PDB file of C-alpha atoms (C1' of nucleotides) in Angstrom:
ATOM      1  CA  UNK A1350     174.809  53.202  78.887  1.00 88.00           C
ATOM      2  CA  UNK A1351     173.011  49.697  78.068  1.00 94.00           C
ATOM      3  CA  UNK A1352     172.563  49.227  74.529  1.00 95.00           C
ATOM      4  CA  UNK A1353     169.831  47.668  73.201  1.00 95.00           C
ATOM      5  CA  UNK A1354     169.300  44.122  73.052  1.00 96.00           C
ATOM      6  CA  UNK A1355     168.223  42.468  69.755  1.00 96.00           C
ATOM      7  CA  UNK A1356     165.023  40.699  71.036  1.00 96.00           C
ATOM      8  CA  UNK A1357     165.090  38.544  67.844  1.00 96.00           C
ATOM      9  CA  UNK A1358     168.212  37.577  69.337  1.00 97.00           C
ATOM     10  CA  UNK A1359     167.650  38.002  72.868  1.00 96.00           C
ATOM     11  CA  UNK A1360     166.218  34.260  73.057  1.00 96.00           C
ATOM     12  CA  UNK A1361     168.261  31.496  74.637  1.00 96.00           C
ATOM     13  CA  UNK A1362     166.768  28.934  71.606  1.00 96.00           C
ATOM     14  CA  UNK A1363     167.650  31.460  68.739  1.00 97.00           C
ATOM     15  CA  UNK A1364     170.454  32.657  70.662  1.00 97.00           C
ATOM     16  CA  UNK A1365     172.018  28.857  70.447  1.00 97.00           C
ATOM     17  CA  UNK A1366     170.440  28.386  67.224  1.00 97.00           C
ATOM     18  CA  UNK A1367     172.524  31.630  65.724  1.00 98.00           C
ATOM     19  CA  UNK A1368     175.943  30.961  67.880  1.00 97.00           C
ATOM     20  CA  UNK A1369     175.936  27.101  66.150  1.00 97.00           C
ATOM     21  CA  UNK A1370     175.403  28.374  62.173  1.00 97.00           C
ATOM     22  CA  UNK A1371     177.976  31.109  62.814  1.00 97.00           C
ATOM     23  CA  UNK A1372     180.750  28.764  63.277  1.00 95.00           C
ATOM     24  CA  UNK A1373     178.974  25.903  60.845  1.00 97.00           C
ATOM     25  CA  UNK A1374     178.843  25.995  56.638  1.00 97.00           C
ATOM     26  CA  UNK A1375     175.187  24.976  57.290  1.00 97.00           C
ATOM     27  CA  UNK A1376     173.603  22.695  59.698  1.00 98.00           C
ATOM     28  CA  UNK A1377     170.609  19.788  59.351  1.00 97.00           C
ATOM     29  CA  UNK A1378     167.230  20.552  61.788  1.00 97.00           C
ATOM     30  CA  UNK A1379     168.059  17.049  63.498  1.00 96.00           C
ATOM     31  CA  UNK A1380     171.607  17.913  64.301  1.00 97.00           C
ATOM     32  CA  UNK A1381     170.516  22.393  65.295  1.00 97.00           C
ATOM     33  CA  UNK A1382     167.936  20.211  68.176  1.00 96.00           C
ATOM     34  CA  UNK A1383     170.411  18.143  69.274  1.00 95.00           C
ATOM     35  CA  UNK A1384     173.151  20.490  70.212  1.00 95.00           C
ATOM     36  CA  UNK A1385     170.902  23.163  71.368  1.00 95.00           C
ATOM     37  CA  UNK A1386     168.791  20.496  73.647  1.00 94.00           C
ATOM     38  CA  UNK A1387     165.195  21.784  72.262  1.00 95.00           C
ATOM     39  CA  UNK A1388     162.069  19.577  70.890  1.00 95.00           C
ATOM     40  CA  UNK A1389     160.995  19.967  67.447  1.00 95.00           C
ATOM     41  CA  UNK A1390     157.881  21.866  67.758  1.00 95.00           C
ATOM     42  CA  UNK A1391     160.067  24.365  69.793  1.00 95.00           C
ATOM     43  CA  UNK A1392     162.745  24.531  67.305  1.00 96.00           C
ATOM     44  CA  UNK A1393     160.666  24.758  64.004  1.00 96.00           C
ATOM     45  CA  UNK A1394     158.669  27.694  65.560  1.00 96.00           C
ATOM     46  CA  UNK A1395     162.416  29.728  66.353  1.00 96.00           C
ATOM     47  CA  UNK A1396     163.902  28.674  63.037  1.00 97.00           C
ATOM     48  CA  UNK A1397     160.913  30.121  61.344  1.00 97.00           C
ATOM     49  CA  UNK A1398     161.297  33.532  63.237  1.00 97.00           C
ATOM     50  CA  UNK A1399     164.757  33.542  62.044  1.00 97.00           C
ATOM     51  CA  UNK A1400     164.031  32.678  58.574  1.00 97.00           C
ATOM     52  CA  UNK A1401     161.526  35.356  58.668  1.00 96.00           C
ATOM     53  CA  UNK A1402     163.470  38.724  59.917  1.00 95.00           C
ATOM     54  CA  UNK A1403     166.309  37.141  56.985  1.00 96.00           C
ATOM     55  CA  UNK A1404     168.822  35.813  59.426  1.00 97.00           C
ATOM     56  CA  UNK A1405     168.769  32.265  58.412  1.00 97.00           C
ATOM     57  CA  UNK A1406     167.857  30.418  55.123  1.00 97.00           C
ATOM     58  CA  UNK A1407     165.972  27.090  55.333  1.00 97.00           C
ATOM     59  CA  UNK A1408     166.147  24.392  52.600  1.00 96.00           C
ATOM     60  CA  UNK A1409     163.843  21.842  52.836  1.00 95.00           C
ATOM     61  CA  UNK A1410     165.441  18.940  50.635  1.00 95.00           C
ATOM     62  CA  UNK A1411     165.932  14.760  51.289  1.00 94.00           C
ATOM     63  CA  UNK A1412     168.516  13.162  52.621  1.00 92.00           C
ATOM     64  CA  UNK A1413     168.194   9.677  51.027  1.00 92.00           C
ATOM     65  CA  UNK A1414     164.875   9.224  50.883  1.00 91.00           C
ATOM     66  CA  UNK A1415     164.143  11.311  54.452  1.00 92.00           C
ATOM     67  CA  UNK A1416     162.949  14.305  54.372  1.00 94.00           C
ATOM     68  CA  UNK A1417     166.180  16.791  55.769  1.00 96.00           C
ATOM     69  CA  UNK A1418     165.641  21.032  56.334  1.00 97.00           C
ATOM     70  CA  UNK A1419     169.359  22.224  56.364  1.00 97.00           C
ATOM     71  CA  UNK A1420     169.844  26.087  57.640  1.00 98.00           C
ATOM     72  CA  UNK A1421     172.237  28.639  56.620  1.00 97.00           C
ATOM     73  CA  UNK A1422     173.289  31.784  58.436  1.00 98.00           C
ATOM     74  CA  UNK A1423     172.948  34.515  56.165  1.00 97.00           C
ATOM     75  CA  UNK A1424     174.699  38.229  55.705  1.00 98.00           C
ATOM     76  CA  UNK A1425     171.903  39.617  57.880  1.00 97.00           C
ATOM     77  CA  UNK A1426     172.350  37.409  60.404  1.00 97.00           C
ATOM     78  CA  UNK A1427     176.183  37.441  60.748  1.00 97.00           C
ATOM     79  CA  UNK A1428     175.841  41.302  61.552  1.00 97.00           C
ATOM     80  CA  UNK A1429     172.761  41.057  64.071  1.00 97.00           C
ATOM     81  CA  UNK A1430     174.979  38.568  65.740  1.00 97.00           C
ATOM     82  CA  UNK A1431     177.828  40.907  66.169  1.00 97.00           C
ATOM     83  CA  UNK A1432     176.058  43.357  66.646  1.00 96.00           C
ATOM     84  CA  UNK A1433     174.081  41.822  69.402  1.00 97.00           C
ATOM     85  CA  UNK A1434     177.207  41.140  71.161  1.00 96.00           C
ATOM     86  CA  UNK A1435     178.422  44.388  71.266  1.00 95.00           C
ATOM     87  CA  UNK A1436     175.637  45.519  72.934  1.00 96.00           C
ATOM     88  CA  UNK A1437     175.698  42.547  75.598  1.00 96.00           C
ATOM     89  CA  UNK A1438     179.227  44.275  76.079  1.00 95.00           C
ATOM     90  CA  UNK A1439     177.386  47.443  77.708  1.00 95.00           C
ATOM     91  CA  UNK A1440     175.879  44.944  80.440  1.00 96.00           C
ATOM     92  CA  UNK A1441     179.590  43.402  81.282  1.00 94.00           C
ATOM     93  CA  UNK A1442     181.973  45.940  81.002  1.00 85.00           C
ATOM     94  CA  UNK A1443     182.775  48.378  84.114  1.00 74.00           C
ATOM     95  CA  UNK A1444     180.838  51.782  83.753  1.00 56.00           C
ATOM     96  CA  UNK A1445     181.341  53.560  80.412  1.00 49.00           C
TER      97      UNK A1445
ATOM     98  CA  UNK B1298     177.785  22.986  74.960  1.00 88.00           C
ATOM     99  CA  UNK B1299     175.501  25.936  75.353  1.00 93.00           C
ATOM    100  CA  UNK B1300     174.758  26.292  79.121  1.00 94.00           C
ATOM    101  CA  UNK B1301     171.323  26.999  80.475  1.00 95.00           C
ATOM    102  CA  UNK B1302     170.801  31.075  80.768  1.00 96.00           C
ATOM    103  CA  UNK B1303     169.428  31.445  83.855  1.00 96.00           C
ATOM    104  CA  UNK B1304     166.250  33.247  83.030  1.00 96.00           C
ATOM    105  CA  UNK B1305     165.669  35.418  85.661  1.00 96.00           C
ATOM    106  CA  UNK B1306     169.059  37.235  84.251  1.00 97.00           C
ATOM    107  CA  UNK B1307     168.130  36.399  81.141  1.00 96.00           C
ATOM    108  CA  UNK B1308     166.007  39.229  80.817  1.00 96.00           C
ATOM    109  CA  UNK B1309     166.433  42.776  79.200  1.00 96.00           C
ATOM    110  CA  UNK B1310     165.447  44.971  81.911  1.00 96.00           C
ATOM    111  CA  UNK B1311     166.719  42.064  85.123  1.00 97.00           C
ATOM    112  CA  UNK B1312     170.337  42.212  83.515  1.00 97.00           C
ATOM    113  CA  UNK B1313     170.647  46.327  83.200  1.00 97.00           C
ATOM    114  CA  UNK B1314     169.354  46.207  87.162  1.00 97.00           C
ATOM    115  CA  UNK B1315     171.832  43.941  88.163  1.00 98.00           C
ATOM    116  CA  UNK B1316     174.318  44.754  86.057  1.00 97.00           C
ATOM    117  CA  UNK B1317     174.109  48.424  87.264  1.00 97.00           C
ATOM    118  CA  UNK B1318     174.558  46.976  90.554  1.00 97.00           C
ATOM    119  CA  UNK B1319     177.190  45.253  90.877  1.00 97.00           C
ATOM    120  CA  UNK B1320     178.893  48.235  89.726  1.00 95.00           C
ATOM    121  CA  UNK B1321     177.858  50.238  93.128  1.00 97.00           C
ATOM    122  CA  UNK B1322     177.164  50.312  96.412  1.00 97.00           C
ATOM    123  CA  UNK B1323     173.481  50.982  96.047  1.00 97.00           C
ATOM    124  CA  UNK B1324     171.019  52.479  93.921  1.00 98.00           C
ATOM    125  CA  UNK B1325     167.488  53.893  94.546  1.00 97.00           C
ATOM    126  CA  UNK B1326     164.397  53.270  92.316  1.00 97.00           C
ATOM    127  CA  UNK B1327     164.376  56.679  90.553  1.00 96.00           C
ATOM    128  CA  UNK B1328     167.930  56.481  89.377  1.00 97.00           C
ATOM    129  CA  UNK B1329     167.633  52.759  88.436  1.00 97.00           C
ATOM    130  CA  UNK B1330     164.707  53.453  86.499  1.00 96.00           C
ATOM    131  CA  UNK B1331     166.997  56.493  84.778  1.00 95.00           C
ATOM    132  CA  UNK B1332     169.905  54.296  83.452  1.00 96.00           C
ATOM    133  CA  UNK B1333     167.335  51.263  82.187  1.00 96.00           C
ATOM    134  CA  UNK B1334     165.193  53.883  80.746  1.00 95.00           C
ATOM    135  CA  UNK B1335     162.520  51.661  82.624  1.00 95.00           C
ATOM    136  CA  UNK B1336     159.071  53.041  83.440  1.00 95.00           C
ATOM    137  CA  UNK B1337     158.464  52.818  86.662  1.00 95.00           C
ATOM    138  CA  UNK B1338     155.766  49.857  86.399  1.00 95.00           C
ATOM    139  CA  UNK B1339     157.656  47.463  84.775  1.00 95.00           C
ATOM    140  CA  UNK B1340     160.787  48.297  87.139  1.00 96.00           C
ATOM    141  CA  UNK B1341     158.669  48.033  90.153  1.00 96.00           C
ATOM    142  CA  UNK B1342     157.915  44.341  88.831  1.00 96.00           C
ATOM    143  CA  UNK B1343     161.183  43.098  87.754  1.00 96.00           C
ATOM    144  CA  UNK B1344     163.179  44.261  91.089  1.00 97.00           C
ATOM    145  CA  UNK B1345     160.067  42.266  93.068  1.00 97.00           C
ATOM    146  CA  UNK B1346     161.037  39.357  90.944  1.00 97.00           C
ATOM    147  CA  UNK B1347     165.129  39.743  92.011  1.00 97.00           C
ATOM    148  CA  UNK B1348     164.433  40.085  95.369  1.00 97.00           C
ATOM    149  CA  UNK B1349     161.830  36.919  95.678  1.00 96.00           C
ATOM    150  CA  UNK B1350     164.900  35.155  93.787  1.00 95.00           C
ATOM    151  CA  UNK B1351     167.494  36.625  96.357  1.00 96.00           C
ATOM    152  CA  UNK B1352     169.369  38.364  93.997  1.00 97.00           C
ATOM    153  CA  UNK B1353     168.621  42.430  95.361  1.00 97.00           C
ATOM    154  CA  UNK B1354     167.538  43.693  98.792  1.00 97.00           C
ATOM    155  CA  UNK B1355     165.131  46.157  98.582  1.00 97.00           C
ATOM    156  CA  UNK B1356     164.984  48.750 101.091  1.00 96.00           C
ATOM    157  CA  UNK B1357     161.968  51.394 101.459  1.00 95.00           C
ATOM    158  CA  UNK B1358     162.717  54.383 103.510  1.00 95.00           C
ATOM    159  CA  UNK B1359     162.947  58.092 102.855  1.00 94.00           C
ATOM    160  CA  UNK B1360     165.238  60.870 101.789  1.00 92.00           C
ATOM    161  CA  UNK B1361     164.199  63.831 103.499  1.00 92.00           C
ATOM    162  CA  UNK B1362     159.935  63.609 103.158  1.00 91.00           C
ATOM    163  CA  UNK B1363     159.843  61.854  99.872  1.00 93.00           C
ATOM    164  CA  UNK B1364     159.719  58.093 100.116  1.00 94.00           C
ATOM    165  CA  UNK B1365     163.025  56.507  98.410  1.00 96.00           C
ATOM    166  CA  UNK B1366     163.183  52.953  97.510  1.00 97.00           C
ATOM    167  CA  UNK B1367     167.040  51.581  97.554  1.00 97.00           C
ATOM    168  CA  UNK B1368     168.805  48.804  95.921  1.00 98.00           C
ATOM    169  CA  UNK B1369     171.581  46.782  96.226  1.00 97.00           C
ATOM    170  CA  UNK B1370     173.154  43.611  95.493  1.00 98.00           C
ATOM    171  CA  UNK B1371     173.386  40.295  97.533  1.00 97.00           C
ATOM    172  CA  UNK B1372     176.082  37.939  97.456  1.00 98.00           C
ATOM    173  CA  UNK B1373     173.931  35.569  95.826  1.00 97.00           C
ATOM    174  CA  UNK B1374     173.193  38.099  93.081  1.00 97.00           C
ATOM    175  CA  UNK B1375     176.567  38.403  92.348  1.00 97.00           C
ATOM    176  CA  UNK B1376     177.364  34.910  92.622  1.00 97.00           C
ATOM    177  CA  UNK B1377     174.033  34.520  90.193  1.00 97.00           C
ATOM    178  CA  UNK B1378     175.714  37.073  87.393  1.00 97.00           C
ATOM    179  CA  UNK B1379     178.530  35.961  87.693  1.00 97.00           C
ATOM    180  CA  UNK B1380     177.608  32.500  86.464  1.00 96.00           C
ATOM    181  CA  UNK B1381     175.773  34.172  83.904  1.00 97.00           C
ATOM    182  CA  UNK B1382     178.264  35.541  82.507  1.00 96.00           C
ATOM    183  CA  UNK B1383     180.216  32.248  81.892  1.00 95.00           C
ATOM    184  CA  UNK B1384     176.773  30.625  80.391  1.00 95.00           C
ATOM    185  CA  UNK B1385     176.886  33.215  77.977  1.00 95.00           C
ATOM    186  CA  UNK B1386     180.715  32.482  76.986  1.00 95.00           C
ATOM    187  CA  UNK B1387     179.358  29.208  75.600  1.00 95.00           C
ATOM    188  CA  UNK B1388     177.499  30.790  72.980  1.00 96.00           C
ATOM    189  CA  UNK B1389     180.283  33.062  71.941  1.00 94.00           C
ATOM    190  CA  UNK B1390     183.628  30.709  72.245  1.00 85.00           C
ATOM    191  CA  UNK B1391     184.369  29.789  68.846  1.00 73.00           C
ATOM    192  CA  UNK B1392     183.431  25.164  69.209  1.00 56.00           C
ATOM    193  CA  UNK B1393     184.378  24.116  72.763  1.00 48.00           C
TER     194      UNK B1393
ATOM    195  C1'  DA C  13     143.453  77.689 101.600  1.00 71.09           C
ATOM    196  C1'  DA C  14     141.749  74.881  98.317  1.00 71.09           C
ATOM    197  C1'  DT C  15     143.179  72.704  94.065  1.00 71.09           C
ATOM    198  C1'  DA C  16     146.143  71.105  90.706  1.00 71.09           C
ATOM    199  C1'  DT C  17     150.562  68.828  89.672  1.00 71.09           C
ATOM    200  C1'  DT C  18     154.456  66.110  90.526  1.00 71.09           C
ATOM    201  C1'  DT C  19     156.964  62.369  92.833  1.00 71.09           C
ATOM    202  C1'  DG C  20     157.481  57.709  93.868  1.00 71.09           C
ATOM    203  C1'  DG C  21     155.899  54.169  93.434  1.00 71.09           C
ATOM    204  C1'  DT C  22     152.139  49.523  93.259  1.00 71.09           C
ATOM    205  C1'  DT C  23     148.547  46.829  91.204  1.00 71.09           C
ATOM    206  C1'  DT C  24     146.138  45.048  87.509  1.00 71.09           C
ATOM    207  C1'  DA C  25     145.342  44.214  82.607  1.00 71.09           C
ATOM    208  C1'  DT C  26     147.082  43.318  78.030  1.00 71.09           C
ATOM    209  C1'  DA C  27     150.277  41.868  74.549  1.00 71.09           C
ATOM    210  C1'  DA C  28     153.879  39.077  73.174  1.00 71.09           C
ATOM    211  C1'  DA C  29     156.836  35.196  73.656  1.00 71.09           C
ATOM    212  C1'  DA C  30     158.326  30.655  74.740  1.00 71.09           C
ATOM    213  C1'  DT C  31     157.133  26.169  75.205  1.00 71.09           C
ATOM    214  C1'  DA C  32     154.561  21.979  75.054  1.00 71.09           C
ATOM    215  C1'  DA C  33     151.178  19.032  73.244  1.00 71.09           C
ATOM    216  C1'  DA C  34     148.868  17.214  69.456  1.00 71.09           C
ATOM    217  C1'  DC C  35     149.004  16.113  64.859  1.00 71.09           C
ATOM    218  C1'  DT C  36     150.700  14.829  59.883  1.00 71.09           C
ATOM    219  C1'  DA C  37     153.187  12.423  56.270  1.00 71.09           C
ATOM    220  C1'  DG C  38     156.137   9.347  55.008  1.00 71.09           C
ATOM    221  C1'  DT C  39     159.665   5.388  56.347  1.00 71.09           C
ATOM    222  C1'  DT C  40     161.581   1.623  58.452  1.00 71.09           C
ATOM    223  C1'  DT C  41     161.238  -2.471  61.162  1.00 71.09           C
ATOM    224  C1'  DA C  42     159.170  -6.672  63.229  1.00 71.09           C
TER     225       DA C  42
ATOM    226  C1'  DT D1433     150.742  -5.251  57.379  1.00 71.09           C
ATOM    227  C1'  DA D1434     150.686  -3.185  61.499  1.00 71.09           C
ATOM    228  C1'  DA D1435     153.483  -0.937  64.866  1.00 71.09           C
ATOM    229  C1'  DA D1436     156.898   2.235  65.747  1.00 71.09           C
ATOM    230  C1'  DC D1437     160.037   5.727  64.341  1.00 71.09           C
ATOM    231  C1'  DT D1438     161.735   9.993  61.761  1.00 71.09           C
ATOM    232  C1'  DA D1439     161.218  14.603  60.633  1.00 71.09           C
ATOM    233  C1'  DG D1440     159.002  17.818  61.121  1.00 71.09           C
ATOM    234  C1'  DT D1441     154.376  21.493  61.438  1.00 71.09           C
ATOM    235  C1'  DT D1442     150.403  23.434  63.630  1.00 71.09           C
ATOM    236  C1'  DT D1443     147.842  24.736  67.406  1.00 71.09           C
ATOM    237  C1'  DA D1444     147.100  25.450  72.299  1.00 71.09           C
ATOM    238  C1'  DT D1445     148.803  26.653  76.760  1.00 71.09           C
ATOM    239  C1'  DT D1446     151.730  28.819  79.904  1.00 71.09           C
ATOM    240  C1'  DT D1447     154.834  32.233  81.063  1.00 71.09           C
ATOM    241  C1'  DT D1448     156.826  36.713  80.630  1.00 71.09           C
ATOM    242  C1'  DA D1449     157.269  41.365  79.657  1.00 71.09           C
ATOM    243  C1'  DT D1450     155.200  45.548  79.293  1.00 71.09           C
ATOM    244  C1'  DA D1451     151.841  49.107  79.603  1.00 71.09           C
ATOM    245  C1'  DA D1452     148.012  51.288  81.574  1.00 71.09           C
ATOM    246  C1'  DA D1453     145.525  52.554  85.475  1.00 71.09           C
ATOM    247  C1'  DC D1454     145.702  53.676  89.960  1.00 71.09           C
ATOM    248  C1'  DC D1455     147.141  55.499  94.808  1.00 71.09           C
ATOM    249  C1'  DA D1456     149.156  58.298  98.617  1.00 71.09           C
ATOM    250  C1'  DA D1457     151.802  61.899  99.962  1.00 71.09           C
ATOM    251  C1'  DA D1458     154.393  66.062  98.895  1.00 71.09           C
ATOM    252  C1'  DT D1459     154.940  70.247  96.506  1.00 71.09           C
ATOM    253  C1'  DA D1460     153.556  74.002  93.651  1.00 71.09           C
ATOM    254  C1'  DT D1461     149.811  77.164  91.871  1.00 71.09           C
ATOM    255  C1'  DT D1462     145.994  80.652  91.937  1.00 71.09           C
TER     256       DT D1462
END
DNA sequence: AATATTTGGTTTATAAAATAAACTAGTTTA
DNA sequence: TAAACTAGTTTATTTTATAAACCAAATATT
């Protein structure tokens, strides 16, 4: 009946963090803490975890002469995505 | 752009409960535990923490000698999942 | 008829997670 | 050149989820 829920996933801050870099090329730390309303410490903790279990890639680089970390969805973490939302589907839909 | 999850749904085991009931009229413990594939511990903890928040009345009585421990939905639970639900939309809607 | 087992849970302890606070390194501004 | 800001990381604290231990009553076993 309920599938499942990716706990890697099941986060509201890697949750938001995943959503944003599906529909992005890539996206800048500054700009990933912005739109997902989190603090830095928070955020660099989450993106790690994703980094980690190989659903995000993290490039540490400069902008200028700033230092800038730019993330990148990756295969992996297209398909935990999707798949994650199918099994949110077995909370919402009517019995099955 | 990403709404707040409100974290008391936001949870694994809090979302199959209510999710199960909205779907019926009521549900006692045994068969709620069942279709979450719950033990009975952590159930007996979550539903405590939906019905301090409103969300479930809890009634104890018994069918035939055995005690049995029913379940069901208040209108504030409903409203409550129901505004879930649309949270969650934000992180699926392609921009918006 | 005593004793073991199962049912239907609750309470308490432990593990894991999220979050916040403190800190670092370098940069820009006054 | 000192203060303040940017862009983060690391560590500590709080919260949460989960599991383990426990309890009372009912049923089954010898």
């Amino acid at each position: 009946m309920f599938r499942v829920l990716n706990p890697l996933l099941h986060s509201e801050l890697r949750l938001g963090v995943v959503s944003l870099l599906m529909g992005v090329e890539e996206a800048d730390f500054t700009y990933i803490r912005e739109q997902t309303h989190s603090t830095a410490g928070n955020l660099s903790v989450q993106l790690e975890k994703l980094r980690t279990a190989g659903y995000i890639e993290i490039e540490k680089g400069f902008r200028g002469r700033k230092p800038c970390t730019t993330c990148r969805i990756t295969t992996a973490g297209r398909a935990a995505f999707e798949e994650y939302v199918e099994a949110l589907k077995t909370y919402f839909e009517k019995g099955k």
